[in-house]
Amino acid sequence: MEQSHTNQKVPTEKSIKNQKSVMDRLSKIEGQIRGIKNMIEQEAYCDDIINQIEASRSALHSVQVILLESHIKNCVVEQLQQGDTDVIDEILKTVKKLTK
């Protein structure tokens, strides 16, 4: 992870490339969410709506895993190589949030 002039963390080049591919997935998820809203507005069968919500949740989880993997492989590794061991606490905090 590179540092900007204000000492704020910014993504590595590899992370930025990965994030662009994630945007496609998010666009699809956005469409799914609009579809769920339409289903509710059209008074679709509840079980069908629930199944679509679960599909959207699963897709979001996949994006989350992809981003976490990229973060560890790129940003965390780079920070550790630069001697920044505080990143370990940061990533552990993130993992704890994911496992709640």
Short mmCIF file of C-alpha atoms in Angstrom, two decimals:
data_model
loop_
_atom_site.label_atom_id
_atom_site.label_comp_id
_atom_site.label_asym_id
_atom_site.label_seq_id
_atom_site.Cartn_x
_atom_site.Cartn_y
_atom_site.Cartn_z
CA MET A 1 0.00 0.00 0.00
CA GLU A 2 1.44 3.30 -1.07
CA GLN A 3 1.31 6.41 1.11
CA SER A 4 -0.05 9.72 -0.15
CA HIS A 5 1.19 13.13 0.86
CA THR A 6 -1.28 13.34 3.77
CA ASN A 7 -0.09 9.99 5.16
CA GLN A 8 -3.41 8.43 4.13
CA LYS A 9 -3.27 4.86 2.85
CA VAL A 10 -3.99 4.33 -0.83
CA PRO A 11 -4.32 1.08 -2.81
CA THR A 12 -1.40 -0.44 -4.70
CA GLU A 13 -1.49 -0.54 -8.50
CA LYS A 14 -2.38 -4.25 -8.38
CA SER A 15 -5.23 -3.52 -5.98
CA ILE A 16 -6.56 -0.79 -8.25
CA LYS A 17 -6.63 -3.21 -11.20
CA ASN A 18 -8.45 -5.76 -9.06
CA GLN A 19 -10.95 -3.16 -7.89
CA LYS A 20 -11.85 -2.34 -11.47
CA SER A 21 -12.85 -5.96 -12.11
CA VAL A 22 -14.84 -5.93 -8.87
CA MET A 23 -16.83 -2.98 -10.23
CA ASP A 24 -18.35 -5.28 -12.87
CA ARG A 25 -19.52 -7.64 -10.16
CA LEU A 26 -20.96 -4.76 -8.16
CA SER A 27 -22.88 -3.54 -11.20
CA LYS A 28 -24.47 -6.98 -11.50
CA ILE A 29 -25.33 -6.96 -7.79
CA GLU A 30 -26.82 -3.51 -8.18
CA GLY A 31 -29.06 -4.93 -10.90
CA GLN A 32 -30.06 -7.80 -8.62
CA ILE A 33 -31.03 -5.33 -5.89
CA ARG A 34 -33.15 -3.33 -8.34
CA GLY A 35 -34.76 -6.61 -9.38
CA ILE A 36 -35.58 -7.41 -5.75
CA LYS A 37 -37.15 -3.99 -5.33
CA ASN A 38 -39.24 -4.57 -8.45
CA MET A 39 -40.31 -7.98 -7.17
CA ILE A 40 -41.54 -6.41 -3.95
CA GLU A 41 -43.32 -3.62 -5.81
CA GLN A 42 -45.02 -6.25 -8.01
CA GLU A 43 -45.97 -8.27 -4.92
CA ALA A 44 -43.98 -11.34 -5.95
CA TYR A 45 -44.07 -14.53 -3.90
CA CYS A 46 -42.07 -14.03 -0.69
CA ASP A 47 -39.99 -17.17 -1.10
CA ASP A 48 -38.85 -15.99 -4.54
CA ILE A 49 -37.83 -12.63 -3.07
CA ILE A 50 -35.95 -14.31 -0.22
CA ASN A 51 -34.07 -16.49 -2.71
CA GLN A 52 -33.05 -13.42 -4.72
CA ILE A 53 -31.90 -11.65 -1.55
CA GLU A 54 -29.74 -14.65 -0.67
CA ALA A 55 -28.25 -14.70 -4.18
CA SER A 56 -27.35 -11.01 -3.79
CA ARG A 57 -25.87 -11.60 -0.34
CA SER A 58 -23.77 -14.45 -1.72
CA ALA A 59 -22.54 -12.27 -4.58
CA LEU A 60 -21.56 -9.52 -2.12
CA HIS A 61 -19.74 -12.07 0.01
CA SER A 62 -17.77 -13.16 -3.06
CA VAL A 63 -16.74 -9.56 -3.72
CA GLN A 64 -15.72 -9.20 -0.09
CA VAL A 65 -13.51 -12.31 -0.29
CA ILE A 66 -11.91 -11.14 -3.55
CA LEU A 67 -11.10 -7.74 -2.03
CA LEU A 68 -9.76 -9.26 1.19
CA GLU A 69 -7.51 -11.61 -0.76
CA SER A 70 -6.22 -8.76 -2.90
CA HIS A 71 -5.67 -6.59 0.16
CA ILE A 72 -3.61 -9.26 1.89
CA LYS A 73 -1.58 -10.21 -1.20
CA ASN A 74 -0.85 -6.63 -2.20
CA CYS A 75 -1.35 -3.95 0.41
CA VAL A 76 -0.60 -5.96 3.55
CA VAL A 77 2.47 -7.64 2.05
CA GLU A 78 3.82 -4.29 0.86
CA GLN A 79 3.30 -2.67 4.25
CA LEU A 80 5.01 -5.56 6.02
CA GLN A 81 7.94 -5.33 3.59
CA GLN A 82 8.19 -1.64 4.53
CA GLY A 83 8.33 -2.59 8.21
CA ASP A 84 4.79 -1.48 9.06
CA THR A 85 3.64 -4.21 11.43
CA ASP A 86 0.59 -2.18 12.51
CA VAL A 87 -1.08 -3.60 9.41
CA ILE A 88 -1.34 -6.95 11.22
CA ASP A 89 -3.70 -5.47 13.82
CA GLU A 90 -5.64 -3.76 11.03
CA ILE A 91 -6.17 -6.99 9.09
CA LEU A 92 -7.05 -8.95 12.25
CA LYS A 93 -9.68 -6.32 13.08
CA THR A 94 -11.11 -6.70 9.57
CA VAL A 95 -11.18 -10.50 9.81
CA LYS A 96 -12.95 -10.30 13.19
CA LYS A 97 -15.65 -8.12 11.61
CA LEU A 98 -16.09 -10.68 8.83
CA THR A 99 -16.47 -13.59 11.22
CA LYS A 100 -19.15 -12.05 13.45
#
